[in-house]
XYZ file of C-alpha atoms in Angstrom:
513
model
C 30.723 15.935 -26.226
C 28.353 17.665 -28.387
C 25.023 19.453 -27.047
C 22.055 20.084 -28.874
C 20.392 23.304 -27.822
C 17.490 23.718 -30.220
C 14.163 25.150 -28.331
C 12.238 22.119 -28.825
C 14.945 19.857 -27.992
C 15.467 21.554 -24.945
C 12.004 21.333 -23.858
C 11.399 17.895 -24.215
C 14.420 16.929 -22.172
C 13.694 19.269 -19.612
C 10.148 17.305 -19.049
C 12.004 13.685 -19.060
C 12.017 11.784 -15.685
C 12.243 14.765 -13.452
C 8.531 15.614 -14.450
C 6.987 12.103 -14.369
C 5.231 10.667 -11.631
C 6.579 7.683 -9.651
C 5.766 4.022 -9.680
C 7.929 1.118 -8.097
C 11.438 1.715 -8.215
C 14.066 2.080 -5.368
C 15.819 5.016 -7.245
C 16.792 7.961 -4.998
C 17.164 11.167 -6.265
C 20.710 12.937 -6.365
C 21.437 16.263 -5.002
C 22.401 17.441 -8.232
C 20.917 16.853 -11.597
C 23.159 16.544 -14.963
C 22.578 18.892 -17.738
C 19.016 20.171 -16.991
C 17.432 21.214 -20.351
C 19.837 19.872 -22.660
C 19.918 16.640 -24.943
C 23.164 15.078 -25.723
C 24.232 13.327 -28.801
C 23.792 9.641 -26.670
C 20.259 10.592 -25.942
C 18.367 12.479 -28.729
C 15.863 12.844 -30.303
C 14.618 10.451 -27.119
C 16.439 8.083 -24.604
C 16.402 4.494 -25.735
C 13.541 2.843 -24.373
C 11.180 5.594 -24.513
C 9.001 6.476 -27.398
C 8.176 8.441 -30.383
C 5.578 10.491 -28.828
C 7.245 11.683 -25.704
C 7.168 15.332 -26.555
C 3.361 15.066 -26.133
C 3.200 12.792 -23.238
C 5.929 14.761 -21.479
C 3.830 17.920 -21.865
C 1.039 16.144 -20.106
C 3.065 14.494 -17.440
C 4.521 18.090 -16.506
C 0.969 19.398 -15.556
C 1.229 17.147 -12.344
C 3.613 19.376 -10.875
C 1.069 22.395 -11.947
C -0.110 24.883 -9.246
C -3.466 24.659 -9.949
C -3.010 20.659 -10.360
C -1.226 19.437 -7.109
C -0.788 22.681 -4.966
C -3.197 25.266 -3.473
C -6.331 24.181 -4.679
C -5.146 20.224 -4.200
C -4.523 20.610 -0.442
C -7.593 22.922 0.190
C -10.090 20.584 -1.318
C -8.573 17.241 -0.208
C -7.273 18.170 3.378
C -8.412 21.598 4.640
C -12.108 20.916 4.050
C -11.884 17.896 6.378
C -11.893 17.845 10.265
C -8.366 16.712 10.366
C -6.693 19.958 8.922
C -6.811 23.673 9.329
C -6.132 26.636 7.092
C -3.269 27.519 8.987
C -1.120 30.625 8.685
C -2.458 33.827 9.868
C -6.081 34.204 10.502
C -6.698 36.179 7.504
C -4.112 34.937 5.175
C -5.398 33.667 2.148
C -8.519 35.873 2.550
C -12.184 34.822 2.174
C -11.641 32.098 -0.522
C -9.258 30.250 1.589
C -11.298 30.843 4.802
C -14.328 29.365 3.190
C -12.220 26.183 2.411
C -11.896 25.741 6.115
C -15.466 27.068 7.472
C -17.860 26.680 4.279
C -19.671 27.316 2.178
C -17.406 27.704 -0.746
C -18.693 30.437 -3.146
C -18.884 30.068 -7.058
C -16.834 33.498 -7.298
C -13.991 31.564 -5.506
C -10.728 32.050 -7.546
C -8.902 29.082 -6.109
C -11.867 27.130 -7.636
C -11.682 28.478 -10.910
C -7.956 28.067 -10.997
C -8.693 24.286 -10.149
C -11.189 23.884 -12.866
C -8.889 25.683 -15.309
C -6.112 23.582 -14.539
C -7.334 20.171 -14.759
C -9.169 20.854 -18.132
C -5.871 22.095 -19.470
C -4.140 18.903 -18.102
C -6.655 16.764 -20.000
C -6.062 19.047 -23.060
C -2.637 17.945 -23.102
C -3.814 14.180 -22.482
C -5.883 14.351 -25.758
C -3.296 16.233 -27.737
C -1.176 13.083 -27.158
C -3.680 10.704 -28.220
C -4.580 12.885 -31.199
C -0.825 12.720 -32.279
C -0.993 9.029 -31.658
C -3.785 8.210 -33.822
C -3.478 10.985 -36.600
C 0.079 12.194 -36.792
C 1.483 10.063 -40.039
C 4.922 12.076 -39.886
C 5.715 10.023 -36.443
C 7.139 6.416 -37.393
C 6.133 4.244 -34.599
C 5.211 0.602 -34.085
C 1.921 -0.802 -33.107
C 3.380 -1.702 -29.444
C 4.656 1.866 -29.165
C 1.458 3.419 -29.984
C -0.555 1.121 -27.757
C 1.806 1.896 -24.829
C 1.976 5.620 -25.394
C -1.743 5.781 -25.265
C -2.120 3.987 -22.370
C -0.105 6.602 -20.640
C -1.938 9.287 -21.813
C -5.358 7.579 -20.639
C -3.823 7.053 -17.288
C -3.151 10.681 -16.932
C -6.501 11.500 -18.219
C -8.342 8.981 -16.190
C -6.689 10.259 -13.091
C -7.582 13.897 -13.890
C -11.351 13.235 -14.340
C -11.260 11.148 -11.135
C -10.291 14.427 -9.197
C -12.711 16.577 -11.382
C -15.925 14.309 -10.258
C -14.917 14.016 -6.662
C -14.645 17.767 -6.719
C -16.995 19.242 -8.789
C -19.357 16.059 -9.500
C -20.783 16.922 -13.410
C -18.272 18.092 -15.441
C -17.599 18.398 -19.401
C -16.607 15.112 -20.774
C -13.940 16.152 -23.443
C -12.380 12.948 -25.072
C -10.523 14.472 -28.169
C -9.038 17.734 -29.292
C -11.833 20.465 -29.921
C -12.045 23.166 -32.473
C -12.960 26.679 -30.912
C -16.409 26.062 -32.118
C -16.575 22.694 -30.166
C -15.447 24.080 -26.780
C -18.589 24.787 -25.196
C -19.224 21.438 -24.169
C -22.241 20.491 -21.266
C -21.719 18.863 -18.634
C -22.046 14.912 -18.304
C -23.575 13.087 -15.315
C -21.238 11.923 -12.285
C -22.000 8.186 -13.493
C -21.030 8.883 -17.222
C -17.832 10.416 -16.173
C -17.278 7.487 -13.849
C -17.748 5.064 -16.761
C -15.444 6.928 -18.523
C -12.675 7.047 -15.962
C -12.910 3.341 -15.631
C -12.611 2.718 -19.404
C -9.328 4.941 -19.449
C -7.966 3.141 -16.321
C -8.870 -0.568 -17.534
C -6.814 0.267 -20.886
C -4.004 1.682 -18.773
C -3.787 -1.259 -16.579
C -4.055 -3.793 -19.660
C -1.286 -2.064 -21.621
C 1.342 -0.507 -19.150
C 4.380 -2.138 -18.416
C 4.747 -3.500 -14.937
C 7.952 -1.599 -14.641
C 9.859 1.117 -16.168
C 13.749 1.009 -16.512
C 15.127 3.310 -13.649
C 15.845 6.015 -16.047
C 12.433 6.456 -16.543
C 11.313 6.162 -12.552
C 7.887 7.736 -12.557
C 6.211 6.853 -15.764
C 2.726 5.302 -15.776
C 2.662 1.632 -15.247
C -0.007 -1.198 -14.417
C 0.480 -0.552 -10.474
C -0.454 2.983 -10.923
C -3.339 2.469 -13.198
C -4.571 -0.598 -11.131
C -4.122 1.288 -7.535
C -6.097 4.303 -8.816
C -8.780 2.049 -10.535
C -9.269 0.465 -7.259
C -10.051 3.743 -5.645
C -12.374 4.549 -8.463
C -14.435 1.302 -7.726
C -14.243 1.772 -3.781
C -15.625 5.373 -4.239
C -18.677 3.875 -6.233
C -18.815 1.243 -3.704
C -18.160 -1.601 -6.360
C -16.611 -3.734 -3.517
C -15.865 -6.906 -5.284
C -14.245 -5.175 -8.257
C -12.526 -2.844 -5.782
C -11.020 -5.891 -4.010
C -9.938 -7.857 -6.874
C -8.081 -4.711 -8.420
C -6.432 -3.710 -4.945
C -5.405 -7.316 -4.779
C -3.851 -7.374 -8.458
C -1.345 -4.583 -7.122
C -0.683 -6.651 -3.929
C 0.325 -9.591 -5.682
C 2.063 -7.870 -8.466
C 5.465 -8.110 -6.714
C 6.504 -4.511 -6.856
C 5.478 -3.335 -3.492
C 5.478 -4.087 0.164
C 5.455 -2.713 3.539
C 9.127 -3.105 4.237
C 9.830 0.899 4.130
C 9.672 2.117 7.734
C 6.976 4.529 8.409
C 9.099 7.380 9.640
C 11.387 6.953 6.417
C 8.295 7.205 3.752
C 8.000 10.740 3.572
C 11.298 12.200 3.491
C 13.421 12.538 0.514
C 15.368 9.239 1.093
C 12.007 7.531 1.049
C 10.960 8.582 -2.252
C 10.233 6.107 -4.999
C 10.546 3.077 -2.469
C 8.685 -0.300 -2.438
C 5.824 1.994 -0.580
C 5.269 4.320 -3.500
C 2.717 3.309 -5.991
C 2.509 6.885 -7.557
C 4.269 10.150 -6.993
C 4.498 13.029 -8.545
C 8.037 13.838 -9.200
C 10.105 16.808 -8.405
C 13.651 17.567 -8.575
C 16.176 20.593 -7.977
C 19.821 21.598 -7.978
C 21.521 24.361 -6.252
C 21.425 26.389 -9.726
C 17.758 25.209 -10.805
C 15.803 25.206 -7.326
C 12.155 25.344 -8.436
C 11.757 24.944 -12.341
C 11.629 21.494 -12.156
C 9.873 20.914 -8.831
C 6.253 21.631 -6.895
C 5.330 24.166 -5.188
C 2.905 22.334 -2.506
C 5.710 21.997 -0.040
C 6.367 25.789 0.117
C 2.903 26.408 0.705
C 2.574 24.111 3.637
C 5.851 24.470 5.149
C 6.539 26.041 8.617
C 6.016 29.749 8.801
C 8.538 31.841 10.764
C 11.505 33.721 10.203
C 15.331 33.063 9.891
C 16.254 29.480 9.450
C 12.366 28.567 10.109
C 11.426 30.621 7.294
C 10.410 27.447 5.343
C 6.989 28.307 3.931
C 3.720 29.983 3.755
C 2.392 27.803 6.820
C -1.154 26.433 5.224
C -2.957 23.015 5.480
C -1.930 22.247 9.374
C -2.918 19.403 11.631
C -5.779 20.059 13.870
C -6.320 19.480 17.504
C -9.138 16.825 16.340
C -6.592 14.830 14.344
C -4.063 15.264 17.223
C -6.193 13.654 19.558
C -7.383 10.751 17.518
C -3.994 8.804 17.779
C -4.258 5.689 20.129
C -1.411 5.817 22.694
C 2.342 5.432 21.638
C 1.252 5.443 17.876
C 4.670 6.290 16.257
C 2.825 7.733 13.235
C 1.867 10.707 15.332
C 5.403 12.112 15.570
C 5.971 11.613 12.153
C 2.877 13.357 11.055
C 2.478 16.376 13.606
C 5.646 18.607 14.043
C 5.081 20.416 17.223
C 6.347 23.977 17.737
C 8.269 23.984 21.131
C 7.216 25.817 24.542
C 8.542 27.487 27.226
C 8.504 23.874 29.046
C 8.737 21.412 26.144
C 11.138 21.198 23.268
C 10.219 19.162 20.254
C 12.470 17.739 17.661
C 11.909 17.249 13.961
C 12.501 13.945 12.341
C 16.124 15.133 11.614
C 16.732 15.578 15.596
C 16.664 19.583 15.167
C 15.039 21.711 18.285
C 12.056 23.386 16.848
C 11.293 26.954 17.803
C 8.929 28.790 20.103
C 8.146 31.505 17.461
C 6.178 29.587 15.026
C 3.163 31.105 13.537
C 1.177 27.816 14.063
C 1.493 25.199 17.070
C 1.693 22.146 14.856
C 2.685 21.661 11.423
C 2.725 18.720 8.527
C 5.782 16.808 9.582
C 5.356 14.486 6.174
C 6.322 17.595 4.211
C 9.269 18.600 6.187
C 12.422 18.556 4.065
C 15.974 17.298 5.168
C 17.980 20.385 6.346
C 20.827 18.915 4.529
C 18.932 19.083 1.240
C 17.993 22.691 2.042
C 21.706 23.578 2.671
C 22.541 21.993 -0.523
C 20.202 23.681 -2.824
C 20.802 27.026 -0.990
C 17.007 27.089 -0.746
C 14.049 26.576 2.111
C 11.092 26.258 -0.212
C 11.412 22.235 -0.669
C 10.245 22.379 -4.238
C 12.213 19.254 -4.800
C 9.998 16.931 -2.467
C 7.769 14.484 -4.330
C 4.379 14.253 -3.610
C 2.693 11.313 -2.415
C -0.448 10.607 -4.211
C -0.738 6.712 -3.510
C 1.102 4.752 -1.300
C 1.130 1.106 -1.103
C -0.503 1.119 2.677
C -3.676 3.125 0.823
C -4.179 -0.083 -1.378
C -3.853 -2.202 1.446
C -6.426 -0.551 3.247
C -8.613 -0.307 0.273
C -8.319 -3.936 -0.050
C -9.359 -4.525 3.654
C -12.325 -2.392 3.295
C -13.633 -3.915 0.300
C -12.862 -7.565 1.599
C -15.185 -6.708 4.454
C -17.576 -4.819 2.945
C -17.872 -8.386 0.498
C -18.118 -9.945 3.626
C -17.809 -13.859 4.112
C -15.716 -15.640 6.666
C -12.779 -16.024 4.165
C -13.156 -12.299 3.326
C -13.317 -10.801 6.959
C -10.196 -12.899 7.438
C -8.337 -11.255 4.667
C -9.765 -8.040 5.669
C -8.305 -8.589 9.309
C -4.731 -9.703 7.778
C -4.610 -6.509 5.530
C -5.551 -4.149 8.284
C -3.307 -5.780 10.681
C -0.221 -5.655 8.343
C -0.475 -2.128 8.169
C -0.402 -1.879 12.021
C 2.079 -4.359 12.248
C 4.558 -1.895 10.273
C 3.452 1.128 12.327
C 4.155 -0.451 15.921
C 7.715 -1.498 14.477
C 8.152 -4.436 16.855
C 6.683 -2.558 19.906
C 4.123 -5.241 21.296
C 2.742 -2.887 23.719
C 1.240 -0.655 21.365
C -1.290 -1.158 18.457
C -2.747 -4.507 19.262
C -4.130 -6.472 16.389
C -7.795 -5.906 15.378
C -9.532 -9.020 16.304
C -13.445 -8.481 15.693
C -15.174 -10.137 13.034
C -18.477 -8.258 13.310
C -18.951 -6.324 9.936
C -20.022 -3.200 11.204
C -17.210 -2.956 14.024
C -14.461 -3.860 11.405
C -15.572 -1.254 9.293
C -15.410 1.243 11.676
C -11.780 -0.051 12.771
C -10.825 0.084 9.076
C -12.154 3.550 8.515
C -9.752 4.675 11.588
C -6.822 3.168 10.397
C -7.201 4.862 7.118
C -7.489 8.212 8.806
C -4.315 7.384 11.094
C -1.914 5.983 8.398
C -2.962 8.346 5.950
C -3.537 11.657 7.900
C -2.533 14.502 6.123
C -2.080 12.847 2.610
C -4.900 14.120 0.731
C -7.638 11.515 1.186
C -9.789 12.488 4.282
C -12.600 14.774 3.021
C -13.154 12.204 0.056
C -13.115 9.267 2.408
C -15.930 11.208 4.516
C -17.921 12.153 1.822
C -18.040 8.410 -0.086
C -18.966 6.896 3.683
C -21.468 9.403 4.038
C -20.013 10.412 7.282
C -18.932 14.062 6.488
C -22.253 15.598 7.789
C -21.568 14.178 11.317
C -17.869 14.288 11.633
C -17.769 17.707 10.237
C -20.175 19.335 12.132
C -18.895 17.484 15.309
C -15.568 18.896 14.649
C -16.947 22.423 14.689
C -17.256 22.878 11.260
C -20.960 23.471 11.539
C -21.298 25.713 8.348
C -21.054 22.195 6.524
C -24.148 20.873 4.861
C -23.692 17.888 2.884
C -26.153 18.374 0.464
C -24.182 21.539 -0.789
C -20.667 21.053 0.181
C -19.653 17.553 -0.640
C -18.905 19.101 -4.081
C -17.227 22.599 -4.941
C -19.430 25.004 -6.956
C -19.111 25.331 -10.712
C -17.175 28.558 -11.220
C -19.196 31.397 -11.825
C -16.525 32.333 -14.551
C -17.220 29.397 -16.473
C -20.615 29.267 -16.093
C -20.728 32.871 -17.754
C -18.093 32.046 -20.310
C -20.285 29.040 -21.352
C -23.482 31.523 -21.675
C -25.436 29.053 -19.265
C -24.326 25.964 -20.931
C -22.997 24.773 -17.633
C -25.388 24.783 -14.976
C -24.650 25.209 -10.992
C -24.419 22.534 -8.516
C -27.284 22.105 -5.977
C -27.027 24.644 -3.236
C -25.376 27.313 -4.610
């Protein structure tokens, strides 16, 4: 078999499939991937069923695995700032920039915040480059259908990027095309303008993406992903009717269900299951342990020595989260991984006894990798584990929340059915735990749905955003001991001072900083 090794060809295939985000598919990853970084005569110039713009699209997809997109700044922004997680590691590890994420305020000089800004705008640039090629590159032969589908992929990715930016920074520059150097100093648009832009991108994506891809393209953007993120965009803005309808579109698509047991969802064997709506794809092999993966699990893995030297120990569950679970809830054991003590031995989901020497008493069990995979790869860093961005349970809970807010007897019944389906999966046939919610009082049901989101999605990068959109951040975080938190200031990150300086004052600072 002839192998083509030119630089450009190697670059493209290195991004294909392994760099993509996941939607619905039952595919499982193999311990080894075949001929990473090379084209064969059978799949050059791009695999059958793909498209002529993949060189540009895969460059954008690849950024989903980037350090400043879904690693350090991501778990600080979404998890550590909430009451359910703590910075972790040693007391001083990470320095002042990391400590402020836990204790507030985050300063405009924070390097993690500046990294996130640069990462996401670099990601958006690659999306806009793809769109520019689709619209203007006359040297690429493509049908109208291929152009529309490629545009839908790029706009899904851009909409997702802007959704994270607006939730983190609020007012940001709205950049919808490739800019010349002279055009790059763009002022901020209002949050309302950014949300309208996000909605337009995701609506176009949902209308024009396929329902499902061939299995060899597991992870490429599809209708479920676009509608799932769009439902959350609506929910964040309290557009309850649109959120309910859009979540229902995902639920009635026939592509997803709650059949995957909770304790199987988060390990390698649970990747790209019927629970999966949107995952960042990662892979590895013994010879390529990190280049095609994501680093977040190394940052959040158990910190110790020897066989337990699995990571840096950041983003750990808090005692506040630990105390929140109902008696007997099996989700607690799959979320919180305990350090053993002199009197109690705890086990991992794979049956290993944990050590008494871990730096922190608890770690995130959902990011714990299979020891057999670590042995096969000769690596403890777990770069090969996918990141769950949107699970089907999240969509069901969004539907429940929106239906309850819309109100009316029929919608209350629908909300109860949805939230109780999540509890039924969690109790796994044990009638003695997690009884069905029965209240039809809107306020009481609202509180129950909020609680269920917290527990079902614990340590999954949603809690801080939920608290802010519910208007509960001030009371909840202060009560949990984060007394420096001020909702008028700390609901958003500061605009990085480095970016304000580079803009020569075109960018302005968020209130309170």
